[in-house]
């Protein structure tokens, strides 16, 4: 089962920050947690009314954080979301390049995110850091997030 509710809570905090959750204080640390499930619909309505969320983001968050599993969004809703569409298309290009690299004999495999994004004229601001290496496991969007037929 996919944790669409958890993804919705992460997006909620990413888009609304402290306005999307509550702070808990533990010793010297402050932890930001998502709002309680029963508070999320009202919180989303308020954020939309205050123009902190556009309609697409509102719909996506509302469906991902729905109280009932049957009403929650799935990978197809994420793919269709204006909020994530461009990012997912870019990531699919990177995954395709990674998968192509993996089809080569093991001795010639050399995958780094830098090697693929640099070919797309995207520069990494932190040139001093070594490029991130990825595992040799082939993956697709569906293998990571499932398909629309499995929304629980």
Short mmCIF file of C-alpha atoms in Angstrom, two decimals:
data_model
loop_
_atom_site.label_atom_id
_atom_site.label_comp_id
_atom_site.label_asym_id
_atom_site.label_seq_id
_atom_site.Cartn_x
_atom_site.Cartn_y
_atom_site.Cartn_z
CA UNK A 1 0.00 0.00 0.00
CA UNK A 2 1.18 3.49 -0.79
CA UNK A 3 1.19 6.19 1.87
CA UNK A 4 -0.61 8.93 -0.07
CA UNK A 5 -1.75 10.55 3.18
CA UNK A 6 1.88 10.89 4.33
CA UNK A 7 2.85 12.44 1.00
CA UNK A 8 -0.07 14.86 1.35
CA UNK A 9 1.13 15.85 4.83
CA UNK A 10 4.66 16.46 3.50
CA UNK A 11 3.34 18.60 0.65
CA UNK A 12 1.09 20.44 3.10
CA UNK A 13 4.07 21.43 5.23
CA UNK A 14 6.20 22.24 2.17
CA UNK A 15 3.57 24.57 0.73
CA UNK A 16 2.23 26.17 3.91
CA UNK A 17 5.13 25.86 6.35
CA UNK A 18 4.11 26.58 9.92
CA UNK A 19 0.65 27.51 8.67
CA UNK A 20 0.10 23.89 7.69
CA UNK A 21 0.92 22.32 10.99
CA UNK A 22 1.70 22.62 14.64
CA UNK A 23 4.92 22.97 16.58
CA UNK A 24 5.93 20.57 19.29
CA UNK A 25 8.65 21.51 21.72
CA UNK A 26 10.92 18.77 23.02
CA UNK A 27 13.77 19.91 25.20
CA UNK A 28 15.73 22.32 23.01
CA UNK A 29 14.20 21.16 19.73
CA UNK A 30 11.16 22.42 17.90
CA UNK A 31 9.42 19.93 15.61
CA UNK A 32 6.87 20.92 12.97
CA UNK A 33 4.15 18.32 12.49
CA UNK A 34 1.21 18.42 10.09
CA UNK A 35 -2.15 19.53 11.42
CA UNK A 36 -4.41 16.86 12.87
CA UNK A 37 -6.42 15.08 10.18
CA UNK A 38 -9.73 16.55 11.29
CA UNK A 39 -8.27 20.09 11.03
CA UNK A 40 -6.78 19.74 7.54
CA UNK A 41 -9.92 20.44 5.44
CA UNK A 42 -10.60 23.74 7.25
CA UNK A 43 -6.91 24.67 7.15
CA UNK A 44 -6.84 24.09 3.37
CA UNK A 45 -10.01 26.14 2.85
CA UNK A 46 -8.53 29.01 4.85
CA UNK A 47 -5.22 28.86 2.95
CA UNK A 48 -7.11 28.91 -0.36
CA UNK A 49 -9.26 31.86 0.76
CA UNK A 50 -6.09 33.73 1.76
CA UNK A 51 -4.55 32.95 -1.68
CA UNK A 52 -1.77 30.86 -0.17
CA UNK A 53 -2.89 27.87 -2.28
CA UNK A 54 -4.05 27.84 -5.88
CA UNK A 55 -6.96 25.62 -6.94
CA UNK A 56 -4.78 22.77 -8.23
CA UNK A 57 -2.65 22.64 -5.07
CA UNK A 58 -5.78 22.82 -2.95
CA UNK A 59 -7.41 19.91 -4.81
CA UNK A 60 -4.26 17.78 -4.70
CA UNK A 61 -3.71 18.36 -0.97
CA UNK A 62 -7.37 17.80 -0.15
CA UNK A 63 -7.44 14.51 -2.05
CA UNK A 64 -4.12 13.24 -0.67
CA UNK A 65 -5.15 13.98 2.91
CA UNK A 66 -8.72 12.71 2.59
CA UNK A 67 -9.90 10.90 5.70
CA UNK A 68 -11.10 7.90 3.71
CA UNK A 69 -8.56 5.78 1.83
CA UNK A 70 -10.98 5.26 -1.07
CA UNK A 71 -11.11 9.01 -1.78
CA UNK A 72 -7.33 9.56 -1.68
CA UNK A 73 -5.42 10.45 -4.81
CA UNK A 74 -2.92 8.17 -6.49
CA UNK A 75 0.01 8.40 -8.88
CA UNK A 76 -2.19 9.47 -11.79
CA UNK A 77 -3.48 12.46 -9.82
CA UNK A 78 0.12 13.40 -9.02
CA UNK A 79 1.10 13.12 -12.69
CA UNK A 80 -1.82 15.35 -13.69
CA UNK A 81 -1.21 17.95 -11.03
CA UNK A 82 0.07 21.30 -12.32
CA UNK A 83 2.09 21.51 -9.10
CA UNK A 84 4.18 18.41 -9.90
CA UNK A 85 3.82 17.80 -13.65
CA UNK A 86 7.02 19.58 -14.79
CA UNK A 87 9.14 18.11 -11.99
CA UNK A 88 7.92 14.59 -12.70
CA UNK A 89 8.65 14.96 -16.42
CA UNK A 90 12.19 16.11 -15.60
CA UNK A 91 12.69 13.21 -13.20
CA UNK A 92 11.40 10.74 -15.79
CA UNK A 93 14.13 11.94 -18.17
CA UNK A 94 16.73 11.32 -15.46
CA UNK A 95 15.29 7.86 -14.70
CA UNK A 96 15.27 6.99 -18.41
CA UNK A 97 18.93 8.01 -18.71
CA UNK A 98 19.74 6.02 -15.58
CA UNK A 99 17.95 2.95 -16.92
CA UNK A 100 19.79 3.28 -20.24
CA UNK A 101 23.08 3.44 -18.36
CA UNK A 102 22.12 0.31 -16.42
CA UNK A 103 21.62 -1.66 -19.63
CA UNK A 104 25.37 -1.39 -20.31
CA UNK A 105 27.76 -4.05 -19.00
CA UNK A 106 28.49 -3.62 -15.30
CA UNK A 107 32.13 -2.66 -15.88
CA UNK A 108 31.12 0.42 -17.93
CA UNK A 109 28.37 1.69 -15.64
CA UNK A 110 28.98 5.07 -14.12
CA UNK A 111 25.91 7.00 -13.07
CA UNK A 112 25.85 10.26 -11.23
CA UNK A 113 23.06 12.77 -11.18
CA UNK A 114 25.59 15.41 -12.23
CA UNK A 115 26.48 13.48 -15.39
CA UNK A 116 22.89 13.61 -16.61
CA UNK A 117 21.78 17.05 -15.49
CA UNK A 118 24.95 18.63 -16.85
CA UNK A 119 24.08 17.27 -20.28
CA UNK A 120 20.79 19.13 -19.94
CA UNK A 121 22.62 22.39 -19.16
CA UNK A 122 21.57 22.41 -15.52
CA UNK A 123 24.44 23.43 -13.29
CA UNK A 124 24.99 22.33 -9.74
CA UNK A 125 25.59 25.29 -7.43
CA UNK A 126 27.83 23.21 -5.17
CA UNK A 127 30.69 22.21 -7.48
CA UNK A 128 32.89 21.34 -4.47
CA UNK A 129 30.70 18.41 -3.45
CA UNK A 130 31.19 15.07 -5.20
CA UNK A 131 28.26 14.08 -7.43
CA UNK A 132 25.63 11.92 -5.80
CA UNK A 133 25.87 8.28 -6.81
CA UNK A 134 22.73 6.25 -7.36
CA UNK A 135 22.10 2.56 -6.89
CA UNK A 136 22.26 0.24 -9.87
CA UNK A 137 18.64 -0.80 -9.47
CA UNK A 138 16.42 0.02 -12.46
CA UNK A 139 13.27 1.90 -11.47
CA UNK A 140 10.31 3.70 -12.96
CA UNK A 141 7.74 6.14 -11.66
CA UNK A 142 5.22 3.31 -11.23
CA UNK A 143 7.72 1.17 -9.31
CA UNK A 144 8.23 4.05 -6.90
CA UNK A 145 4.67 5.31 -6.61
CA UNK A 146 2.42 2.56 -7.98
CA UNK A 147 -0.24 2.94 -10.61
CA UNK A 148 -3.71 4.42 -10.56
CA UNK A 149 -5.30 1.02 -9.99
CA UNK A 150 -3.72 0.72 -6.54
CA UNK A 151 -4.65 3.79 -4.53
CA UNK A 152 -4.53 2.48 -0.98
#
